[in-house]
Amino acid sequence: MRALLVVNPAATTTSARTRDVLIHALASEMKLEAVTTEYRGHARDLGRRAADSDDIDLVVALGGDGTVNEVVNGLLHRGPDVDGLPKLAVVPGGSTNVFARALGLPNDAVEATGAILDALENQTERTVGLGLAAGTPGTEDESVPERWFTFCAGLGFDAGVVGRVEQKRERGKRSTHALYVRQVVRQFLNEANRRHGQITLDVPGQDPVTDLALSIICNTAPWTYLGNRPVYASPKASFDTALDVLGLKRLSTPAVALYGTQLLTSSPEKGPRGKHAVSRHDLTDFTLHSKVPLPFQMDGDHLGLRTSVTFTGVRRALRVIV
């Protein structure tokens, strides 16, 4: 088997020595080319190269969810081709690693490498669905290029939190769960639209859902992790279905206290619920419109402000070693 290993040297939970050990372990079982990313978007370019190659069977992403997202977007730059594209394997190296953990992989890079080698030996894999987001035709965002996401996207509040965290990281702060919690509080205190939502969920064949103050799109469950605690925004979301949406119509202090507690105590059987909560399951196509530009994120990567995003849930998009 010929494999391309994409290594993010800035991965927060793996040292250079650990990465060398992992590379040696993988190289002992396959013909491996290891490439260290050098710029933002490099992992996407490497994934594209692998997709266009005739002799790469597997792409291994060593890094966090951002690295995985880039690799996936490179692999799928011409669209899904389950039988024709290289398979994907993920070695978690970030601070949260939602995609890898949702696949059932250990959160430790060394243990995950062992699990991947076992899966390759036993020829076990699964085909996962992915989400696709693009600018909506006929809007000011129609020229925004489409982009794939592996586990979640968000327009509004949660994307604002992601943006705040990225600003802190650019100033030298480490990406920790405590940093995320602090930014959630600051985003809440400064959220201009928390009492009067600006977002409309438009699903073909259904009445629009208006005045949402928060919108989270999930491709799997859990939505994220707070340390070792899984958080379920949409418990029914799955790699085997299309996309799920959680919307909240109010982010007043009592509402945030209620829904925040529900998120922290959520489970595979029970997520946020109440008169201001809106849930939709297994949506193939839908659009989120906003009356004002709002922050937008995909797989924990802040992508700027958007007023309209069209989503597509694509089943059986990519083969993953697991």
Coordinates of C-alpha atoms in Angstrom, one line a residue, residues 19-274:
R19 CA 5.6 12.3 15.4
D20 CA 8.9 10.6 14.5
V21 CA 7.7 7.4 16.3
L22 CA 4.4 7.5 14.6
I23 CA 6.0 8.0 11.1
H24 CA 8.3 5.0 11.8
A25 CA 5.4 2.8 12.9
L26 CA 3.4 3.6 9.8
A27 CA 6.4 3.3 7.4
S28 CA 7.1 -0.2 8.7
E29 CA 3.7 -1.4 7.4
M30 CA 3.4 0.6 4.1
K31 CA 5.3 2.6 1.5
L32 CA 5.0 6.0 3.1
E33 CA 5.7 9.5 2.0
A34 CA 5.5 11.9 4.9
V35 CA 5.0 15.6 4.2
T36 CA 5.0 18.4 6.8
T37 CA 2.6 21.2 6.2
E38 CA 4.2 24.6 5.7
Y39 CA 1.3 27.0 5.3
R40 CA -2.4 27.4 5.7
G41 CA -4.1 25.3 3.0
H42 CA -1.1 23.1 2.4
A43 CA -2.9 20.0 3.7
R44 CA -5.7 20.7 1.2
D45 CA -3.2 21.0 -1.6
L46 CA -1.7 17.6 -0.5
G47 CA -5.1 16.0 -0.4
R48 CA -5.8 17.3 -3.9
R49 CA -2.5 15.9 -5.1
A50 CA -3.4 12.5 -3.6
A51 CA -6.8 12.6 -5.3
D52 CA -5.3 13.3 -8.7
S53 CA -2.6 10.6 -8.2
D54 CA -2.8 7.1 -9.7
D55 CA -0.8 5.4 -7.1
I56 CA -1.8 6.7 -3.6
D57 CA -4.1 4.3 -1.8
L58 CA -4.3 6.1 1.6
V59 CA -4.0 9.5 3.0
V60 CA -3.2 9.8 6.8
A61 CA -3.9 13.1 8.5
L62 CA -1.8 13.7 11.6
G63 CA -3.2 16.8 13.3
G64 CA -6.3 18.4 14.6
D65 CA -9.8 18.8 13.1
G66 CA -8.5 21.7 10.9
T67 CA -5.9 19.5 9.3
V68 CA -8.5 16.8 8.7
N69 CA -10.9 19.3 7.1
E70 CA -8.2 20.6 4.7
V71 CA -7.2 17.1 3.7
V72 CA -10.9 16.1 3.1
N73 CA -11.5 19.2 1.0
G74 CA -8.4 18.4 -1.1
L75 CA -9.5 14.8 -1.6
L76 CA -13.0 15.8 -2.6
H77 CA -12.0 18.8 -4.8
R78 CA -13.8 17.1 -7.8
G79 CA -16.6 15.6 -5.7
P80 CA -17.1 12.3 -3.9
D81 CA -15.9 9.1 -5.6
V82 CA -16.0 6.4 -2.9
D83 CA -14.4 3.7 -5.1
G84 CA -11.9 5.9 -6.9
L85 CA -10.5 8.2 -4.2
P86 CA -7.8 7.2 -1.7
K87 CA -9.0 6.2 1.7
L88 CA -8.6 8.5 4.7
A89 CA -7.1 7.7 8.1
V90 CA -6.8 10.1 11.0
V91 CA -4.2 10.3 13.8
P92 CA -5.5 12.8 16.3
G93 CA -3.0 15.6 17.2
G94 CA -5.2 18.5 18.1
S95 CA -6.8 19.8 21.3
T96 CA -10.2 18.3 20.7
N97 CA -10.2 15.9 17.7
V98 CA -13.9 15.6 17.3
F99 CA -13.9 13.8 14.0
A100 CA -11.4 11.1 15.1
R101 CA -13.2 10.5 18.4
A102 CA -16.6 10.4 16.7
L103 CA -15.2 7.6 14.6
G104 CA -14.4 5.7 17.7
L105 CA -10.6 6.2 17.6
P106 CA -8.6 6.7 20.8
N107 CA -7.8 10.3 21.5
D108 CA -4.1 9.4 22.1
A109 CA -2.0 9.6 18.9
V110 CA 0.0 6.5 19.6
E111 CA -3.0 4.4 20.5
A112 CA -4.9 5.7 17.5
T113 CA -1.9 4.8 15.2
G114 CA -2.1 1.2 16.6
A115 CA -5.8 1.1 16.0
I116 CA -5.3 2.2 12.4
L117 CA -2.6 -0.4 11.8
D118 CA -4.9 -3.1 13.2
A119 CA -7.7 -1.8 10.9
L120 CA -5.5 -2.0 7.9
E121 CA -4.4 -5.5 8.8
N122 CA -8.0 -6.6 9.2
Q123 CA -9.2 -4.5 6.2
T124 CA -11.9 -2.7 8.2
E125 CA -13.2 0.6 7.1
R126 CA -16.5 2.5 6.9
T127 CA -18.0 5.0 4.5
V128 CA -19.1 8.3 6.1
G129 CA -21.4 11.1 5.0
L130 CA -20.2 14.7 5.0
G131 CA -21.6 18.1 4.9
L132 CA -21.1 20.6 2.1
A133 CA -21.7 24.4 2.5
A134 CA -21.7 27.0 -0.3
G135 CA -22.8 30.6 -1.0
T136 CA -26.5 30.8 -1.8
P137 CA -27.4 31.7 -5.4
G138 CA -29.0 35.1 -5.8
T139 CA -27.4 36.5 -2.6
E140 CA -24.4 38.6 -1.9
D141 CA -22.6 35.4 -0.8
E142 CA -23.3 33.4 -4.0
S143 CA -19.6 33.6 -5.1
V144 CA -18.3 32.0 -1.9
P145 CA -16.8 28.6 -2.9
E146 CA -18.3 25.4 -1.6
R147 CA -16.5 23.7 1.2
W148 CA -16.8 20.3 2.9
F149 CA -17.1 19.7 6.7
T150 CA -16.7 16.5 8.6
F151 CA -18.6 17.1 11.9
C152 CA -20.1 20.5 12.3
A153 CA -20.8 24.0 11.1
G154 CA -22.4 27.0 12.7
L155 CA -23.7 30.4 11.8
G156 CA -23.9 33.0 14.6
F157 CA -23.1 32.5 18.3
D158 CA -20.9 29.4 18.2
A159 CA -18.9 30.7 15.2
G160 CA -18.3 33.9 17.1
V161 CA -16.8 31.9 19.9
V162 CA -14.5 30.1 17.4
G163 CA -13.4 33.5 16.0
R164 CA -12.6 34.7 19.5
V165 CA -10.5 31.6 20.2
E166 CA -8.6 32.0 17.0
Q167 CA -7.8 35.6 17.8
K168 CA -6.4 34.5 21.2
R169 CA -4.3 31.7 19.6
E170 CA -2.8 34.2 17.1
R171 CA -1.7 36.1 20.1
G172 CA 0.1 33.1 21.6
K173 CA -2.6 31.6 23.8
R174 CA -2.7 27.8 23.9
S175 CA -5.9 26.1 22.6
T176 CA -7.4 24.7 25.8
H177 CA -10.9 23.9 27.0
A178 CA -10.7 26.7 29.6
L179 CA -9.9 29.2 26.8
Y180 CA -13.1 28.1 25.0
V181 CA -15.2 28.4 28.1
R182 CA -14.0 32.0 28.7
Q183 CA -14.7 33.0 25.1
V184 CA -18.2 31.5 25.4
V185 CA -18.9 33.9 28.3
R186 CA -17.4 36.9 26.5
Q187 CA -19.3 36.1 23.3
F188 CA -22.6 35.9 25.3
L189 CA -21.9 39.2 27.1
N190 CA -21.2 40.9 23.8
E191 CA -23.8 39.2 21.6
A192 CA -25.9 41.9 19.9
N193 CA -28.5 39.5 18.5
R194 CA -29.1 37.2 21.5
R195 CA -32.7 38.4 22.3
H196 CA -33.9 39.0 18.7
G197 CA -32.6 36.3 16.4
Q198 CA -31.7 37.2 12.8
I199 CA -31.5 33.7 11.3
T200 CA -34.1 31.9 9.2
L201 CA -33.9 28.2 8.5
D202 CA -35.4 27.4 5.0
V203 CA -36.0 23.8 4.2
P204 CA -37.6 22.9 0.9
G205 CA -41.2 21.8 1.3
Q206 CA -41.4 23.1 4.9
D207 CA -42.5 26.4 6.5
P208 CA -39.4 28.6 7.3
V209 CA -38.3 28.8 10.9
T210 CA -37.5 32.4 11.7
D211 CA -35.8 34.5 14.4
L212 CA -33.1 32.0 15.3
A213 CA -30.4 33.5 17.5
L214 CA -28.2 30.4 17.2
S215 CA -27.8 27.7 14.5
I216 CA -25.6 24.6 14.8
I217 CA -25.3 22.1 12.0
C218 CA -24.2 18.6 12.9
N219 CA -22.9 15.8 10.7
T220 CA -22.4 13.4 13.6
A221 CA -22.8 13.1 17.4
P222 CA -21.3 14.3 19.6
W223 CA -21.1 17.9 18.4
T224 CA -18.0 18.5 20.4
Y225 CA -16.1 17.6 23.6
L226 CA -15.4 19.5 26.7
G227 CA -12.4 17.7 27.9
N228 CA -13.5 14.1 28.1
R229 CA -17.1 15.0 28.2
P230 CA -19.1 14.5 24.9
V231 CA -21.6 17.3 24.2
Y232 CA -24.6 16.4 22.1
A233 CA -26.3 19.3 20.3
S234 CA -28.1 16.9 17.9
P235 CA -28.0 13.3 19.4
K236 CA -29.5 11.7 16.3
A237 CA -26.9 13.1 14.0
S238 CA -24.8 10.3 12.3
F239 CA -22.2 9.7 9.7
D240 CA -24.8 7.4 8.1
T241 CA -27.5 10.1 7.6
A242 CA -27.6 13.6 6.2
L243 CA -27.4 16.7 8.4
D244 CA -29.1 17.8 11.6
V245 CA -29.8 21.3 12.8
L246 CA -30.2 22.8 16.3
G247 CA -31.6 26.3 16.5
L248 CA -32.3 28.4 19.5
K249 CA -34.7 31.4 19.3
R250 CA -33.5 33.1 22.4
L251 CA -30.2 33.6 24.2
S252 CA -31.4 35.5 27.2
T253 CA -29.7 34.8 30.5
P254 CA -32.4 32.3 31.7
A255 CA -32.4 30.6 28.2
V256 CA -28.7 30.3 28.1
A257 CA -28.7 28.9 31.7
L258 CA -31.3 26.3 30.7
Y259 CA -29.8 25.2 27.3
G260 CA -26.3 25.4 28.6
T261 CA -27.2 23.0 31.4
Q262 CA -29.0 20.7 28.9
L263 CA -25.9 20.7 26.7
L264 CA -23.6 19.9 29.6
T265 CA -25.9 17.0 30.7
S266 CA -26.7 15.9 27.1
S267 CA -26.5 12.2 26.1
P268 CA -27.0 10.1 23.0
E269 CA -30.7 9.9 24.0
K270 CA -31.3 13.5 25.0
G271 CA -30.2 16.9 23.7
P272 CA -31.4 20.5 24.2
R273 CA -35.2 20.9 24.2
G274 CA -37.8 23.5 25.1

